[in-house]
CSV table of N, CA and C and ligand atoms in Angstrom, one decimal:
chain,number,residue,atom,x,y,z
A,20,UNK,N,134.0,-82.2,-83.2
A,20,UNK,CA,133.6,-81.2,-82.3
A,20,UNK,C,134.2,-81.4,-80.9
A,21,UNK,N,134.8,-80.1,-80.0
A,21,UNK,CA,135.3,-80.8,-79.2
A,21,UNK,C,134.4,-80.5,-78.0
A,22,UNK,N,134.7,-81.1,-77.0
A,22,UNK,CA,133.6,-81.4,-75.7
A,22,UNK,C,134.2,-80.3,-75.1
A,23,UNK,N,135.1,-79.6,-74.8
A,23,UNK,CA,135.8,-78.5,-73.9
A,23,UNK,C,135.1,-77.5,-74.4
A,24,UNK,N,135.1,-77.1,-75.9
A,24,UNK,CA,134.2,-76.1,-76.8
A,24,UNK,C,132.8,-76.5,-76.0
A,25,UNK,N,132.1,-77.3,-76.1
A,25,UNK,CA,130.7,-77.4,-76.2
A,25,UNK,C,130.5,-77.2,-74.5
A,26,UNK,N,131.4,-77.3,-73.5
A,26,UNK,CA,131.4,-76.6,-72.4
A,26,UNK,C,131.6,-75.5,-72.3
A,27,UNK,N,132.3,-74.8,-72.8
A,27,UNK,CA,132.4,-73.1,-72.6
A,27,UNK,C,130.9,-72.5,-73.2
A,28,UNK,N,130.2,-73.6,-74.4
A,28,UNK,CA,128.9,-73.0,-75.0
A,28,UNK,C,128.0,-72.9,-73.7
A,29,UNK,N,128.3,-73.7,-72.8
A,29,UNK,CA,127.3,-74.1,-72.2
A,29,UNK,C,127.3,-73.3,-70.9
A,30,UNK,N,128.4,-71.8,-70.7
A,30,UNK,CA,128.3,-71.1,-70.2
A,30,UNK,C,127.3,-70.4,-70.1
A,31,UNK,N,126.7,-69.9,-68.5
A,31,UNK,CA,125.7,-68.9,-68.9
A,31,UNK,C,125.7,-67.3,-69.5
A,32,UNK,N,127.0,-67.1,-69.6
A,32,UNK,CA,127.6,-65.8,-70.2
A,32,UNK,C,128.5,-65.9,-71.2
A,33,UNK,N,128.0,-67.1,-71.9
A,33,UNK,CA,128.7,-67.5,-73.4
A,33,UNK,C,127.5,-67.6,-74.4
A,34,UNK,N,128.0,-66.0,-75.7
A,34,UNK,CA,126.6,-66.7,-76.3
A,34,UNK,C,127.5,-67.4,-77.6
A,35,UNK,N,128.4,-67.1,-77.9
A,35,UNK,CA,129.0,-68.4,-79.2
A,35,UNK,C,130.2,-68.4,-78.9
A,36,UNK,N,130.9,-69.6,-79.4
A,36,UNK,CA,131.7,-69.9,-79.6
A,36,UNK,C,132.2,-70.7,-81.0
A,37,UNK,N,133.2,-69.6,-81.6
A,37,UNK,CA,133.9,-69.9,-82.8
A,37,UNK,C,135.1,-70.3,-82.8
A,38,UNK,N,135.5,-71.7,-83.5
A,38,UNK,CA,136.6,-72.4,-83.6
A,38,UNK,C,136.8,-72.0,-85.1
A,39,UNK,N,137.9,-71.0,-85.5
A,39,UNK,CA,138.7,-70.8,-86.5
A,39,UNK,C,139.8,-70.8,-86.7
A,40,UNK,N,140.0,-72.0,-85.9
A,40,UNK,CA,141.5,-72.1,-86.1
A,40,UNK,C,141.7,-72.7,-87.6
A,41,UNK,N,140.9,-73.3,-88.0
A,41,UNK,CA,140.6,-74.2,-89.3
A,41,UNK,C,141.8,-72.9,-90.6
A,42,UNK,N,141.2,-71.8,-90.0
A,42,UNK,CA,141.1,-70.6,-91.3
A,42,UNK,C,142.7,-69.7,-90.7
A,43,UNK,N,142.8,-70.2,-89.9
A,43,UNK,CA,144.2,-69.6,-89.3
A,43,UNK,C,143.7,-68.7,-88.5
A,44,UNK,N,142.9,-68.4,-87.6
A,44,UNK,CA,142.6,-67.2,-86.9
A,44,UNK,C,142.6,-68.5,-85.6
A,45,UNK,N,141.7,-67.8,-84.3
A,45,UNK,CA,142.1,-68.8,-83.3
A,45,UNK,C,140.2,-69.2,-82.9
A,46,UNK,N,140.3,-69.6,-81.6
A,46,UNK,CA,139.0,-70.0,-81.0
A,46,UNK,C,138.0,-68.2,-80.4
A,47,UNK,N,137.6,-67.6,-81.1
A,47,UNK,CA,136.8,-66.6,-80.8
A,47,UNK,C,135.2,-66.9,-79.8
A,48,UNK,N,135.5,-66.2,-79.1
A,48,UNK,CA,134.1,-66.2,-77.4
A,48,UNK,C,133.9,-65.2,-77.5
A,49,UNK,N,132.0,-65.2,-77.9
A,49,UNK,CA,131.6,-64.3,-77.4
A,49,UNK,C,130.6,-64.1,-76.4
A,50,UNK,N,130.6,-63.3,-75.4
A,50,UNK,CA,129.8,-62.9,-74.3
A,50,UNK,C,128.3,-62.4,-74.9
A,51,UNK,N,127.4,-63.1,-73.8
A,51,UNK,CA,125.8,-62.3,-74.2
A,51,UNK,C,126.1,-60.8,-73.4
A,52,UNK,N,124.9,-60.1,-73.8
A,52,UNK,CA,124.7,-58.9,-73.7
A,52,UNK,C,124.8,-58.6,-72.0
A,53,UNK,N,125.7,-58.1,-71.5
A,53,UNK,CA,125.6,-57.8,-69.7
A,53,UNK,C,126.4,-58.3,-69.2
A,54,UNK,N,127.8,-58.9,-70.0
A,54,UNK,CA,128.4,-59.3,-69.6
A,54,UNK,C,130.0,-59.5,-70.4
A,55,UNK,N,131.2,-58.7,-69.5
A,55,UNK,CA,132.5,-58.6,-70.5
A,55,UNK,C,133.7,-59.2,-69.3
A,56,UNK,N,135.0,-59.1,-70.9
A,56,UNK,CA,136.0,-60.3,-69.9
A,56,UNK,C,136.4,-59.1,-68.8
A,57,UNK,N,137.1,-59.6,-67.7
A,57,UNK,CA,137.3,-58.8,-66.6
A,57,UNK,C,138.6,-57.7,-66.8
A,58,UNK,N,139.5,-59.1,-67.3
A,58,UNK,CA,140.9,-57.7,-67.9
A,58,UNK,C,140.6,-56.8,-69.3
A,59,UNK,N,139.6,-56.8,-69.6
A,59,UNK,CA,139.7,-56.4,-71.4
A,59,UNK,C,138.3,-55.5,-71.4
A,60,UNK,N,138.2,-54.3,-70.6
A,60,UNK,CA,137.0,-53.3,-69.8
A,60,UNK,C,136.1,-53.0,-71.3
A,61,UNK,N,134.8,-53.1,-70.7
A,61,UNK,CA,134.1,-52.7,-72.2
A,61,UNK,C,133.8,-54.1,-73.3
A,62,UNK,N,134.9,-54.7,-73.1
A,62,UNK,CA,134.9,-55.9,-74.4
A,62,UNK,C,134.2,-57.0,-74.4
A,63,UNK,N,133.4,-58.1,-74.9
A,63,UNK,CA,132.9,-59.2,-75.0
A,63,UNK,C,133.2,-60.0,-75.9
A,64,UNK,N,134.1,-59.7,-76.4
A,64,UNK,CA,135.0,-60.8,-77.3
A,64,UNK,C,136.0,-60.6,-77.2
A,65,UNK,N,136.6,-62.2,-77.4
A,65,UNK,CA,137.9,-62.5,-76.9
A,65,UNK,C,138.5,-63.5,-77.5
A,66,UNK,N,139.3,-63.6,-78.7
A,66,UNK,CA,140.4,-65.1,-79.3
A,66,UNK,C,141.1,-65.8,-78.3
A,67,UNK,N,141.3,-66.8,-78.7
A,67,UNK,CA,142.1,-67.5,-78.1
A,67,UNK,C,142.7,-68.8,-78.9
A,68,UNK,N,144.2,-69.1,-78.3
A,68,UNK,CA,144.9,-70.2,-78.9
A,68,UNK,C,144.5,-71.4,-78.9
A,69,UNK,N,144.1,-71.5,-77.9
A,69,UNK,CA,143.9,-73.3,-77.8
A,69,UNK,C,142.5,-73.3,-76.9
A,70,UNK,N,142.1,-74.5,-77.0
A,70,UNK,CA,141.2,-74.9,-76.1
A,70,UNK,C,141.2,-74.8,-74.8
A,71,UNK,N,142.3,-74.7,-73.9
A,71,UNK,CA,142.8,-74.6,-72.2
A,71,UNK,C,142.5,-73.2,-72.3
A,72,UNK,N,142.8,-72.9,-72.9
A,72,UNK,CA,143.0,-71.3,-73.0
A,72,UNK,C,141.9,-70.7,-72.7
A,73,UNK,N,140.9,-71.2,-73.9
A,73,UNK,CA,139.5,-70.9,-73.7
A,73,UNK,C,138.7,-70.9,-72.6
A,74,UNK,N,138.8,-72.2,-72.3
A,74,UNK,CA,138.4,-72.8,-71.0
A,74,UNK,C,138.5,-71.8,-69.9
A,75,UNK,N,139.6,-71.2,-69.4
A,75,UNK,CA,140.3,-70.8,-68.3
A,75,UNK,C,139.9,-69.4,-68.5
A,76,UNK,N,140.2,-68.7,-69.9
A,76,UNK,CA,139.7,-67.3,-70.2
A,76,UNK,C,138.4,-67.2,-70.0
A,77,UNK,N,137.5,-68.1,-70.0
A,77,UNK,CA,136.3,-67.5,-69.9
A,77,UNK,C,135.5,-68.4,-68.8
A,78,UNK,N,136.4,-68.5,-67.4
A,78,UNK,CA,136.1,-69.3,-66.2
A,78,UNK,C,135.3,-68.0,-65.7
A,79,UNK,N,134.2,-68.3,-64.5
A,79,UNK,CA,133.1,-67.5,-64.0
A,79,UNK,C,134.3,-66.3,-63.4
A,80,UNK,N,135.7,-66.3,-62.7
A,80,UNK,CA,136.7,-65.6,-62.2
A,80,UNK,C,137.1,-64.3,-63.3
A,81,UNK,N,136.7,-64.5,-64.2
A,81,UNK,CA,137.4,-63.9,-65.2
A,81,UNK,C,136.1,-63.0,-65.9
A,82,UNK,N,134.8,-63.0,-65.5
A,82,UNK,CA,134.2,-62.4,-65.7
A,82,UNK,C,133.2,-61.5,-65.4
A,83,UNK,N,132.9,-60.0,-66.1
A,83,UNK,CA,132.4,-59.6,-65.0
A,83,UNK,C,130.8,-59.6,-65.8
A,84,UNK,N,129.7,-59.5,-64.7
A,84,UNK,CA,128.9,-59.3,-65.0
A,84,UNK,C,128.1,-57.8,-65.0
A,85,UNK,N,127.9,-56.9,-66.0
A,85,UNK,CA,127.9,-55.6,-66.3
A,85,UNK,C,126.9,-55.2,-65.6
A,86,UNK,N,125.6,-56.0,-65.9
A,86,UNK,CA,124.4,-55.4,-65.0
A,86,UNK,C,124.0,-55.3,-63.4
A,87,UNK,N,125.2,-55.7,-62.8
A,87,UNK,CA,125.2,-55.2,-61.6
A,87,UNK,C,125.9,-53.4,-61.4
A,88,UNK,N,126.3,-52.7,-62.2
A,88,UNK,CA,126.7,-51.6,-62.4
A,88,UNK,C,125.1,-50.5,-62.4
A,89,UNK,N,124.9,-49.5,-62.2
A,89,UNK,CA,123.9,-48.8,-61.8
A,89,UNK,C,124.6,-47.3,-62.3
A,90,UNK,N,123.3,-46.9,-63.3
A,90,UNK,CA,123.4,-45.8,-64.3
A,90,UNK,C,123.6,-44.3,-63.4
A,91,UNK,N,124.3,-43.5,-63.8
A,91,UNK,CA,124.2,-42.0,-63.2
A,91,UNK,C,124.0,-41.4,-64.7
A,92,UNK,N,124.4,-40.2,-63.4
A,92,UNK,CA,123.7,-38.9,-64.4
A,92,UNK,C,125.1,-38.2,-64.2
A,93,UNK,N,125.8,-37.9,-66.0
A,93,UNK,CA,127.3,-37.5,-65.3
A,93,UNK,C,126.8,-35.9,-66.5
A,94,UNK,N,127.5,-35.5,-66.2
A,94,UNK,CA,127.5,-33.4,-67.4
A,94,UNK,C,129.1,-34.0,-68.5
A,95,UNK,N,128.7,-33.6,-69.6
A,95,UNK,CA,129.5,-34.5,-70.4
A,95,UNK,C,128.9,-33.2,-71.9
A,96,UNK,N,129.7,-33.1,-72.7
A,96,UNK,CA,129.4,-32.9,-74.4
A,96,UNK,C,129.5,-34.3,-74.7
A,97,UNK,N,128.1,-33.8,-75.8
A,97,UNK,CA,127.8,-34.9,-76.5
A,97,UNK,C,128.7,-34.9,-77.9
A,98,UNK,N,129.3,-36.0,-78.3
A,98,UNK,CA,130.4,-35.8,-79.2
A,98,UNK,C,129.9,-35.3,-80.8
A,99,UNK,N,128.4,-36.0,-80.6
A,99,UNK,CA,127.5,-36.1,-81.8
A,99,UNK,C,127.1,-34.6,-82.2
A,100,UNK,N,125.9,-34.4,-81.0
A,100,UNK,CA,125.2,-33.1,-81.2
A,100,UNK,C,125.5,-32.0,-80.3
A,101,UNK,N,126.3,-32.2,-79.5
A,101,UNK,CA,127.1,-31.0,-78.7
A,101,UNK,C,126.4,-30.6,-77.7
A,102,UNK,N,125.5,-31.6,-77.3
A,102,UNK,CA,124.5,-31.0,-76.0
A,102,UNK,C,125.4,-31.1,-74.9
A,103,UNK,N,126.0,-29.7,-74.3
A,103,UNK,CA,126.4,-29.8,-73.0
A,103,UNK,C,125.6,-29.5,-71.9
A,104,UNK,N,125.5,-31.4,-71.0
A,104,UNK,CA,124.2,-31.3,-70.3
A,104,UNK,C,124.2,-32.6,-69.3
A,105,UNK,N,123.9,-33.0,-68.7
A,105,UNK,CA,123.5,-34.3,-68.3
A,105,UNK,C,123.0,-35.2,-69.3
A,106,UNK,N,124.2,-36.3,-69.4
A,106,UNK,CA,123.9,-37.5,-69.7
A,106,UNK,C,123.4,-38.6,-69.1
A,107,UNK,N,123.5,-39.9,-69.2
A,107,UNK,CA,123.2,-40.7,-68.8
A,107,UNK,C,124.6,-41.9,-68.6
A,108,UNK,N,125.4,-42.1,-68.0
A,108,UNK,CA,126.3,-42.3,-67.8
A,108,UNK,C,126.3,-43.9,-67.4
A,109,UNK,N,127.0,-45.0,-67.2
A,109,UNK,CA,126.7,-46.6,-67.7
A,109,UNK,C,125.9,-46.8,-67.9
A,110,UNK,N,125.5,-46.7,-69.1
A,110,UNK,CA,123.7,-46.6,-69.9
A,110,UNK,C,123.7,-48.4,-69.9
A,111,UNK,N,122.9,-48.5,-69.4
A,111,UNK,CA,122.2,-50.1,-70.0
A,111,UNK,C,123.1,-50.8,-69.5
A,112,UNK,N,123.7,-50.5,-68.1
A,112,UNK,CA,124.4,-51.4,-67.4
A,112,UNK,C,125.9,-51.8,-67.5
A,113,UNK,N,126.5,-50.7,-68.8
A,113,UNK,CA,127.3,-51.1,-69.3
A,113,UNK,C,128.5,-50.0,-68.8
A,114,UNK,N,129.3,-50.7,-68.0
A,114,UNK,CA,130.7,-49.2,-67.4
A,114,UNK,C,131.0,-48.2,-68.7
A,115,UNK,N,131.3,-47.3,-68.4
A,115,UNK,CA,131.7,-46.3,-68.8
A,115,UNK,C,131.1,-45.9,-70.0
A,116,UNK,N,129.8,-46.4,-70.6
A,116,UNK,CA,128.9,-46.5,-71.8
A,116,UNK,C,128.1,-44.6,-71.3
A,117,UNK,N,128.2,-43.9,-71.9
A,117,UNK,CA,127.2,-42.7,-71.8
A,117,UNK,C,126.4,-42.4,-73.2
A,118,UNK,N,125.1,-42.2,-72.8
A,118,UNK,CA,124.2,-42.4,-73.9
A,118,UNK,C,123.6,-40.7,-73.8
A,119,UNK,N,123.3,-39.8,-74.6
A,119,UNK,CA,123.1,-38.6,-75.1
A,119,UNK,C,121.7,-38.4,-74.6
A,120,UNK,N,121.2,-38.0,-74.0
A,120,UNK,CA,119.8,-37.3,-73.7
A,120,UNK,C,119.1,-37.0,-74.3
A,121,UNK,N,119.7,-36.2,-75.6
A,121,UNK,CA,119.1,-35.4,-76.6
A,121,UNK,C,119.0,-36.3,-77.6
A,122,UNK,N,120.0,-37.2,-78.2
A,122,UNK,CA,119.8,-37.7,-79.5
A,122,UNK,C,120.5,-39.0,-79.1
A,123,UNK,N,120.7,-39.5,-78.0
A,123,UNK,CA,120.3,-40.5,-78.1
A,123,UNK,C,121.7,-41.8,-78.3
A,124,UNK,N,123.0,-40.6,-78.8
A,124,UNK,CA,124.1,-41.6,-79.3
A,124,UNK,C,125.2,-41.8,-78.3
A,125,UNK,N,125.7,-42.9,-78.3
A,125,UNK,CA,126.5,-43.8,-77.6
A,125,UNK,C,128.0,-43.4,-78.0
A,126,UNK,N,128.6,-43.3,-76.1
A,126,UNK,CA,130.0,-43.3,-76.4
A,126,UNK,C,130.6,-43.9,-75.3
A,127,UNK,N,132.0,-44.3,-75.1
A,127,UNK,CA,132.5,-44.1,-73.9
A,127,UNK,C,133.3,-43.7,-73.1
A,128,UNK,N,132.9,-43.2,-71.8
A,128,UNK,CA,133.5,-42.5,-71.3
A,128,UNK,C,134.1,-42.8,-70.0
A,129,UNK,N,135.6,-41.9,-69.2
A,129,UNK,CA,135.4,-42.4,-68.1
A,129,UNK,C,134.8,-41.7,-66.9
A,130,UNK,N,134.4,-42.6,-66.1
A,130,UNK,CA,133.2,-42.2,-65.2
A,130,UNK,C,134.1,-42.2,-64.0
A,131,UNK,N,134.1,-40.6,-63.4
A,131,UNK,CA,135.4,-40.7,-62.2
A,131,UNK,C,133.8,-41.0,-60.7
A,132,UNK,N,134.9,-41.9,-59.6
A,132,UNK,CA,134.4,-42.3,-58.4
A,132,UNK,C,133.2,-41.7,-58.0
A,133,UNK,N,133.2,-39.7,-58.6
A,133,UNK,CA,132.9,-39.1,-57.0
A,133,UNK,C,131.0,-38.7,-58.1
A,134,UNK,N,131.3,-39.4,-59.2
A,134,UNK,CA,130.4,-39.1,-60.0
A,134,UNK,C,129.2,-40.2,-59.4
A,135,UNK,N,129.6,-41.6,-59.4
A,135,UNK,CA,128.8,-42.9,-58.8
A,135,UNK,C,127.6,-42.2,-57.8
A,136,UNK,N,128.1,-41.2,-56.8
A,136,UNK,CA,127.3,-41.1,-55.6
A,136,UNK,C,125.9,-40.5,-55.5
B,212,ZN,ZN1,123.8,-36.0,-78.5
């Protein structure tokens, strides 16, 4: 086991950490719920080559924490059931996440500036 691994676990915005390199794939991070990598929008998992890598990729600099984002109300078709209407727009704290009013289903979208206010 390595000690570098068992410190990234020990992140507060790391909920596992898989070492596959064994199987040919690489070191897989993944983020708890409210929280994604900073360059990679939307995403909470992330591979990586080596152990430095790891380490560095998923340094507190590199991540954003989602739940400081704050939900609107954006007019959107719903892709599902076609309600053109007010959604709910970074649903559950999550950027550009819009969740359906009517039925409820998840997509994402982007959410321009003048929408925020
Ligand atoms: Zn819908």
């Amino acid at each position: 086991m390595s000690k570098t691994l068992d410190r990234i676990r020990k992140r507060p915005w790391v909920a596992y950490v898989d070492d596959e390199r064994d199987s040919g794939s690489s070191i897989i991070v993944t983020l708890k719920d409210g929280y994604e990598f900073a360059g990679n929008e939307g995403c909470g998992v992330e591979g990586y080559e080596n152990v430095a890598n790891a380490l560095s990729g998923t340094a507190r600099n590199c991540i954003f924490n989602t739940q400081t984002i704050k939900p609107v109300k954006v007019v959107r078709t719903c892709p599902r059931c076609k309600t053109h209407a007010y959604h709910w727009g970074n649903d559950k704290g999550v950027k550009h996440r819009i969740a359906c009013a009517r039925c409820s289903h998840e997509w994402m979208g982007r959410i321009k500036k003048e929408e925020m206010e």
